[in-house]
Amino acid sequence: MSSAPSSSPIPPDESASCVRAVDGVLHRRQHVGPKHLGDPAPDEATLRELFAAAAAAPDHGRLRPWRFLVLGPAARERLAQAFADALIERDPAATAEQQADARAKAFRGPVLIVAIADLRAEEPDVPEFERLVSLGAGIQNLLLAATARGYASGLSSGRAMRSRALRDALALAEGEHAVCFITLGTALREKPPRPRPAVDEFVRWI
C-alpha cells in the first residue's frame, strides 16, 4: 500500500526539476475526442491513482460535492439506450439512423467515466457554484494525472446530460447532476497543440 502524499516542502535541489515536470504536464494536456481514443487505456489500479489525484482538489467544508462513475459494458448499454431515448425526447421524429448514431456515442473510447455534482448537502457557507468549482478542480487533477502517465483524455457533454432518460440510467438522486463524461485512452492520431490565450488577455493587475 502506498503511503499518503507528503506536504513537506520540496528540497531546493529538486524544486527546479519538479517545476519543469509539472509545467510540462500542464501544457501537454489537451482535449482528444472520444472517437479518437483507443487502447491501451488505464487499468483499475491506474484509475484508482487518478481518482486519488481528483480527491486532492480544494473542497470547502469537506463536503465532497462530487462523485465519479466508471461505466462498464452493462452500464454502457444502458447509457446507449438513454442517449437514444433522450434524442426522442427532444425530437420525436428522429430517424432510426439518428438513434443509432446516438447509441454509438456510448461505446466510444476504452474508459468512460461520468462526473457527477452532488449538490444535496444544505450548507449555506458553501454555495453551489463553489461546489462546482471543486468538481472542476477534481476533474482537472484527474486529467493531469492521466497526462503524466502518458494517457490522453477528453471531456464531453451535450443535451442528453439533462434528460430524464440519462438520470434514470445512472440512478441519480434528486440534487445530483451529471456534468460531463471523461474518456481516457491513447490518442489514435497526432493533434497539434491548441493555442492558449496570452496571460494579459485574461488577467488584470489592479
CSV table of C-alpha atoms in Angstrom, one decimal:
chain,number,residue,atom,x,y,z
A,1,MET,CA,0.0,0.0,0.0
A,2,SER,CA,1.4,3.4,-0.9
A,3,SER,CA,1.9,6.0,1.8
A,4,ALA,CA,0.0,9.2,2.0
A,5,PRO,CA,1.3,12.1,-0.1
A,6,SER,CA,3.7,14.3,1.9
A,7,SER,CA,3.1,18.0,2.4
A,8,SER,CA,6.7,18.7,3.2
A,9,PRO,CA,8.5,21.4,1.2
A,10,ILE,CA,10.3,20.2,-1.9
A,11,PRO,CA,14.1,20.4,-1.4
A,12,PRO,CA,15.7,23.2,-3.3
A,13,ASP,CA,17.8,20.9,-5.4
A,14,GLU,CA,14.6,19.1,-6.6
A,15,SER,CA,12.4,22.2,-7.0
A,16,ALA,CA,13.5,23.3,-10.5
A,17,SER,CA,13.1,19.8,-12.0
A,18,CYS,CA,9.7,19.5,-10.3
A,19,VAL,CA,8.5,22.8,-11.7
A,20,ARG,CA,9.6,21.8,-15.2
A,21,ALA,CA,7.8,18.4,-14.9
A,22,VAL,CA,4.6,20.0,-13.6
A,23,ASP,CA,4.6,22.7,-16.3
A,24,GLY,CA,5.3,20.1,-18.9
A,25,VAL,CA,2.2,18.1,-17.9
A,26,LEU,CA,0.0,21.2,-17.7
A,27,HIS,CA,0.9,22.4,-21.2
A,28,ARG,CA,0.9,19.0,-22.7
A,29,ARG,CA,-2.7,18.2,-21.7
A,30,GLN,CA,-5.3,18.8,-24.4
A,31,HIS,CA,-8.7,17.5,-25.4
A,32,VAL,CA,-8.8,14.4,-27.6
A,33,GLY,CA,-12.3,13.5,-28.7
A,34,PRO,CA,-13.7,10.1,-27.6
A,35,LYS,CA,-13.8,8.6,-31.1
A,36,HIS,CA,-10.0,9.3,-31.4
A,37,LEU,CA,-9.1,7.4,-28.2
A,38,GLY,CA,-8.2,3.8,-28.2
A,39,ASP,CA,-6.1,1.2,-26.3
A,40,PRO,CA,-4.0,1.0,-24.3
A,41,ALA,CA,-6.0,2.6,-21.5
A,42,PRO,CA,-5.6,2.9,-17.7
A,43,ASP,CA,-6.3,-0.3,-15.8
A,44,GLU,CA,-8.2,-0.3,-12.5
A,45,ALA,CA,-5.0,0.2,-10.4
A,46,THR,CA,-4.1,3.3,-12.5
A,47,LEU,CA,-7.7,4.6,-12.4
A,48,ARG,CA,-7.5,4.5,-8.6
A,49,GLU,CA,-4.4,6.6,-8.7
A,50,LEU,CA,-6.2,9.1,-11.0
A,51,PHE,CA,-9.2,9.3,-8.6
A,52,ALA,CA,-6.8,9.8,-5.7
A,53,ALA,CA,-5.5,12.8,-7.6
A,54,ALA,CA,-9.0,14.0,-8.0
A,55,ALA,CA,-9.5,13.8,-4.3
A,56,ALA,CA,-6.8,16.3,-3.7
A,57,ALA,CA,-9.0,19.1,-5.2
A,58,PRO,CA,-10.0,22.0,-3.0
A,59,ASP,CA,-13.1,21.2,-1.0
A,60,HIS,CA,-14.5,23.9,1.2
A,61,GLY,CA,-16.3,22.4,4.2
A,62,ARG,CA,-15.1,18.9,3.2
A,63,LEU,CA,-18.5,18.2,1.6
A,64,ARG,CA,-17.0,16.2,-1.3
A,65,PRO,CA,-19.7,17.5,-3.6
A,66,TRP,CA,-18.9,15.2,-6.4
A,67,ARG,CA,-18.5,11.5,-7.3
A,68,PHE,CA,-17.5,9.5,-10.4
A,69,LEU,CA,-19.0,6.5,-12.2
A,70,VAL,CA,-16.8,4.2,-14.2
A,71,LEU,CA,-19.1,2.7,-16.8
A,72,GLY,CA,-18.6,-1.0,-17.6
A,73,PRO,CA,-20.2,-2.9,-20.5
A,74,ALA,CA,-23.7,-3.2,-19.0
A,75,ALA,CA,-23.7,0.4,-17.9
A,76,ARG,CA,-22.7,1.5,-21.4
A,77,GLU,CA,-25.6,-0.5,-22.9
A,78,ARG,CA,-28.0,1.4,-20.6
A,79,LEU,CA,-26.3,4.7,-21.5
A,80,ALA,CA,-26.7,3.9,-25.2
A,81,GLN,CA,-30.4,3.4,-24.8
A,82,ALA,CA,-30.6,6.5,-22.6
A,83,PHE,CA,-28.9,8.5,-25.4
A,84,ALA,CA,-31.5,7.2,-27.9
A,85,ASP,CA,-34.4,7.9,-25.5
A,86,ALA,CA,-33.1,11.4,-24.8
A,87,LEU,CA,-32.9,12.1,-28.6
A,88,ILE,CA,-36.5,11.0,-29.0
A,89,GLU,CA,-37.5,13.3,-26.0
A,90,ARG,CA,-36.1,16.2,-27.9
A,91,ASP,CA,-37.1,15.1,-31.4
A,92,PRO,CA,-39.9,12.5,-31.7
A,93,ALA,CA,-39.3,12.4,-35.4
A,94,ALA,CA,-35.7,11.2,-35.1
A,95,THR,CA,-34.8,8.6,-37.7
A,96,ALA,CA,-33.5,5.1,-36.9
A,97,GLU,CA,-30.1,6.2,-38.3
A,98,GLN,CA,-30.1,9.2,-35.9
A,99,GLN,CA,-31.0,7.0,-33.0
A,100,ALA,CA,-28.2,4.5,-33.9
A,101,ASP,CA,-25.7,7.4,-34.0
A,102,ALA,CA,-26.9,8.5,-30.6
A,103,ARG,CA,-26.4,4.9,-29.2
A,104,ALA,CA,-22.9,4.6,-30.7
A,105,LYS,CA,-21.7,7.5,-28.6
A,106,ALA,CA,-21.9,5.4,-25.5
A,107,PHE,CA,-19.2,3.0,-26.8
A,108,ARG,CA,-16.5,5.5,-27.9
A,109,GLY,CA,-13.2,5.3,-26.1
A,110,PRO,CA,-11.9,2.4,-23.9
A,111,VAL,CA,-12.6,4.0,-20.5
A,112,LEU,CA,-15.7,6.1,-19.9
A,113,ILE,CA,-16.4,8.0,-16.7
A,114,VAL,CA,-19.3,10.2,-15.6
A,115,ALA,CA,-18.5,13.2,-13.4
A,116,ILE,CA,-21.5,13.9,-11.1
A,117,ALA,CA,-22.0,17.0,-9.0
A,118,ASP,CA,-23.7,16.3,-5.6
A,119,LEU,CA,-25.5,19.5,-4.5
A,120,ARG,CA,-27.7,17.8,-1.9
A,121,ALA,CA,-26.0,19.0,1.2
A,122,GLU,CA,-27.6,22.0,2.9
A,123,GLU,CA,-24.5,24.2,3.7
A,124,PRO,CA,-25.2,27.9,3.3
A,125,ASP,CA,-21.5,28.7,3.7
A,126,VAL,CA,-20.6,26.7,0.6
A,127,PRO,CA,-22.8,27.8,-2.3
A,128,GLU,CA,-23.5,25.6,-5.3
A,129,PHE,CA,-21.1,27.4,-7.6
A,130,GLU,CA,-18.3,26.8,-5.2
A,131,ARG,CA,-19.1,23.1,-5.1
A,132,LEU,CA,-19.0,23.0,-8.9
A,133,VAL,CA,-15.6,24.7,-8.8
A,134,SER,CA,-14.5,21.8,-6.5
A,135,LEU,CA,-15.7,19.3,-9.0
A,136,GLY,CA,-13.9,21.1,-11.9
A,137,ALA,CA,-10.7,21.1,-9.9
A,138,GLY,CA,-11.1,17.4,-9.2
A,139,ILE,CA,-11.6,16.7,-12.9
A,140,GLN,CA,-8.6,18.7,-13.9
A,141,ASN,CA,-6.5,16.9,-11.3
A,142,LEU,CA,-7.6,13.6,-12.8
A,143,LEU,CA,-6.8,14.8,-16.4
A,144,LEU,CA,-3.4,16.0,-15.4
A,145,ALA,CA,-2.6,12.7,-13.6
A,146,ALA,CA,-3.7,10.8,-16.7
A,147,THR,CA,-1.5,13.0,-18.9
A,148,ALA,CA,1.5,12.5,-16.6
A,149,ARG,CA,1.1,8.7,-17.1
A,150,GLY,CA,1.0,9.0,-20.9
A,151,TYR,CA,-2.8,8.8,-21.4
A,152,ALA,CA,-4.9,11.1,-23.5
A,153,SER,CA,-8.3,12.4,-22.4
A,154,GLY,CA,-11.4,14.2,-23.5
A,155,LEU,CA,-14.4,15.8,-21.9
A,156,SER,CA,-17.8,15.7,-23.5
A,157,SER,CA,-21.4,16.6,-22.6
A,158,GLY,CA,-24.5,17.5,-24.6
A,159,ARG,CA,-28.2,17.9,-24.2
A,160,ALA,CA,-28.7,14.3,-23.1
A,161,MET,CA,-27.0,15.1,-19.8
A,162,ARG,CA,-30.1,16.9,-18.6
A,163,SER,CA,-32.6,14.2,-19.8
A,164,ARG,CA,-34.7,12.1,-17.5
A,165,ALA,CA,-33.6,9.0,-19.5
A,166,LEU,CA,-30.0,9.6,-18.6
A,167,ARG,CA,-30.8,10.4,-15.0
A,168,ASP,CA,-32.7,7.1,-14.7
A,169,ALA,CA,-29.9,5.1,-16.5
A,170,LEU,CA,-27.3,6.4,-14.0
A,171,ALA,CA,-29.7,6.2,-11.0
A,172,LEU,CA,-29.1,9.8,-10.0
A,173,ALA,CA,-30.7,11.1,-6.8
A,174,GLU,CA,-32.5,14.4,-6.7
A,175,GLY,CA,-29.9,17.1,-6.2
A,176,GLU,CA,-27.3,15.1,-8.2
A,177,HIS,CA,-26.3,16.3,-11.7
A,178,ALA,CA,-24.3,14.5,-14.4
A,179,VAL,CA,-21.9,17.3,-15.5
A,180,CYS,CA,-19.7,15.6,-18.2
A,181,PHE,CA,-18.2,12.5,-19.5
A,182,ILE,CA,-14.4,11.8,-19.1
A,183,THR,CA,-13.0,9.5,-21.8
A,184,LEU,CA,-9.5,8.1,-21.3
A,185,GLY,CA,-7.2,6.1,-23.5
A,186,THR,CA,-4.4,6.5,-26.0
A,187,ALA,CA,-4.6,9.1,-28.8
A,188,LEU,CA,-5.1,7.4,-32.2
A,189,ARG,CA,-3.7,10.4,-34.1
A,190,GLU,CA,-1.4,13.2,-33.5
A,191,LYS,CA,-3.0,16.5,-32.7
A,192,PRO,CA,-1.3,19.9,-32.9
A,193,PRO,CA,-1.1,21.8,-29.7
A,194,ARG,CA,-4.1,24.1,-29.1
A,195,PRO,CA,-3.1,27.8,-28.9
A,196,ARG,CA,-3.5,29.1,-25.3
A,197,PRO,CA,-4.6,32.6,-24.5
A,198,ALA,CA,-1.9,35.1,-23.5
A,199,VAL,CA,-1.9,35.9,-19.8
A,200,ASP,CA,-2.6,39.5,-20.4
A,201,GLU,CA,-5.8,38.6,-22.3
A,202,PHE,CA,-7.5,37.4,-19.2
A,203,VAL,CA,-5.5,38.9,-16.2
A,204,ARG,CA,-5.6,42.4,-14.9
A,205,TRP,CA,-3.3,43.7,-12.2
A,206,ILE,CA,-5.4,46.0,-10.0
